[in-house]
Amino acid sequence: MAGVTLRQDGTVAQRPIRLFGDPVLRTRCDAVVAFDRALVSLVADLEETVSAPGRAGLAANQIGVSRRVFAYNLDGWVGHLVNPVIEAAEGEQEEDEGCLSLPGLWYAVRRAQYARVGGVDRRGRPVVVEGEGLLARCIQHEVDHLNGRLFVDRLSGSARKQAMRDLRERYIG
Ligand code: ZN
């Protein structure tokens, strides 16, 4: 149960994921200022929800909570970060990327190959997470979420056109 935390009452919930078109995904999240029971509960739910197979990252606004918190699940390594700030981003990678809020849509997105993010944990203790490849991609994707940005915003040229077509078909119809 690495990284999975419990509520005071011992319950943890998998929360439904907000989908493209929900305004909460387009709203910049507020910084966490209270390190209280509600935050512990939010982190527990985020970690539980991101622990499902095939999930790599989840921002709080994806479960409808406009706070600067995200959780990750990389090779079974589950954790979270509160008030994350990208402190360094270097190099370049371009890989297929998807998002739980835009299910079934994958596009090649250019990101920094290396990223370092600083923040605090649910108790307010300083944390630094850094890495390359998928970890770096995940960090950048989740911090974008907290700023109200989606990965399709990062596309350009023909990939962007294709994405806009796919989104119109799927979400406007
Ligand atoms: Zn996402």
mmCIF file with all atom_site columns, N, CA and C and ligand atoms in Angstrom, residues 62 98-100 141-142 145, ligand 1:
data_model
loop_
_atom_site.group_PDB
_atom_site.id
_atom_site.type_symbol
_atom_site.label_atom_id
_atom_site.label_alt_id
_atom_site.label_comp_id
_atom_site.label_asym_id
_atom_site.label_entity_id
_atom_site.label_seq_id
_atom_site.pdbx_PDB_ins_code
_atom_site.Cartn_x
_atom_site.Cartn_y
_atom_site.Cartn_z
_atom_site.occupancy
_atom_site.B_iso_or_equiv
_atom_site.pdbx_formal_charge
_atom_site.auth_seq_id
_atom_site.auth_comp_id
_atom_site.auth_asym_id
_atom_site.auth_atom_id
_atom_site.pdbx_PDB_model_num
ATOM   1  N  N  . GLN A 1 62  ? -9.169  17.764 -11.647 1.00 0.00 ? 62  GLN A N  1
ATOM   2  C  CA . GLN A 1 62  ? -9.764  16.667 -12.412 1.00 0.00 ? 62  GLN A CA 1
ATOM   3  C  C  . GLN A 1 62  ? -10.789 15.872 -11.591 1.00 0.00 ? 62  GLN A C  1
ATOM   4  N  N  . GLY A 1 98  ? -1.646  11.317 -23.281 1.00 0.00 ? 98  GLY A N  1
ATOM   5  C  CA . GLY A 1 98  ? -3.095  11.306 -23.135 1.00 0.00 ? 98  GLY A CA 1
ATOM   6  C  C  . GLY A 1 98  ? -3.482  11.944 -21.822 1.00 0.00 ? 98  GLY A C  1
ATOM   7  N  N  . CYS A 1 99  ? -4.783  11.967 -21.534 1.00 0.00 ? 99  CYS A N  1
ATOM   8  C  CA . CYS A 1 99  ? -5.269  12.616 -20.319 1.00 0.00 ? 99  CYS A CA 1
ATOM   9  C  C  . CYS A 1 99  ? -6.561  11.941 -19.897 1.00 0.00 ? 99  CYS A C  1
ATOM   10 N  N  . LEU A 1 100 ? -6.697  11.701 -18.612 1.00 0.00 ? 100 LEU A N  1
ATOM   11 C  CA . LEU A 1 100 ? -7.902  11.041 -18.094 1.00 0.00 ? 100 LEU A CA 1
ATOM   12 C  C  . LEU A 1 100 ? -9.157  11.868 -18.363 1.00 0.00 ? 100 LEU A C  1
ATOM   13 N  N  . HIS A 1 141 ? 2.641   17.935 -17.277 1.00 0.00 ? 141 HIS A N  1
ATOM   14 C  CA . HIS A 1 141 ? 1.216   17.769 -17.607 1.00 0.00 ? 141 HIS A CA 1
ATOM   15 C  C  . HIS A 1 141 ? 0.348   18.176 -16.407 1.00 0.00 ? 141 HIS A C  1
ATOM   16 N  N  . GLU A 1 142 ? 0.730   17.732 -15.220 1.00 0.00 ? 142 GLU A N  1
ATOM   17 C  CA . GLU A 1 142 ? -0.098  18.008 -14.032 1.00 0.00 ? 142 GLU A CA 1
ATOM   18 C  C  . GLU A 1 142 ? -0.022  19.474 -13.609 1.00 0.00 ? 142 GLU A C  1
ATOM   19 N  N  . HIS A 1 145 ? -2.333  21.338 -15.698 1.00 0.00 ? 145 HIS A N  1
ATOM   20 C  CA . HIS A 1 145 ? -3.718  21.203 -15.211 1.00 0.00 ? 145 HIS A CA 1
ATOM   21 C  C  . HIS A 1 145 ? -4.014  22.244 -14.137 1.00 0.00 ? 145 HIS A C  1
HETATM 22 ZN ZN . ZN  B 2 .   ? -4.431  15.208 -17.697 1.00 0.00 ? 1   ZN  B ZN 1
#
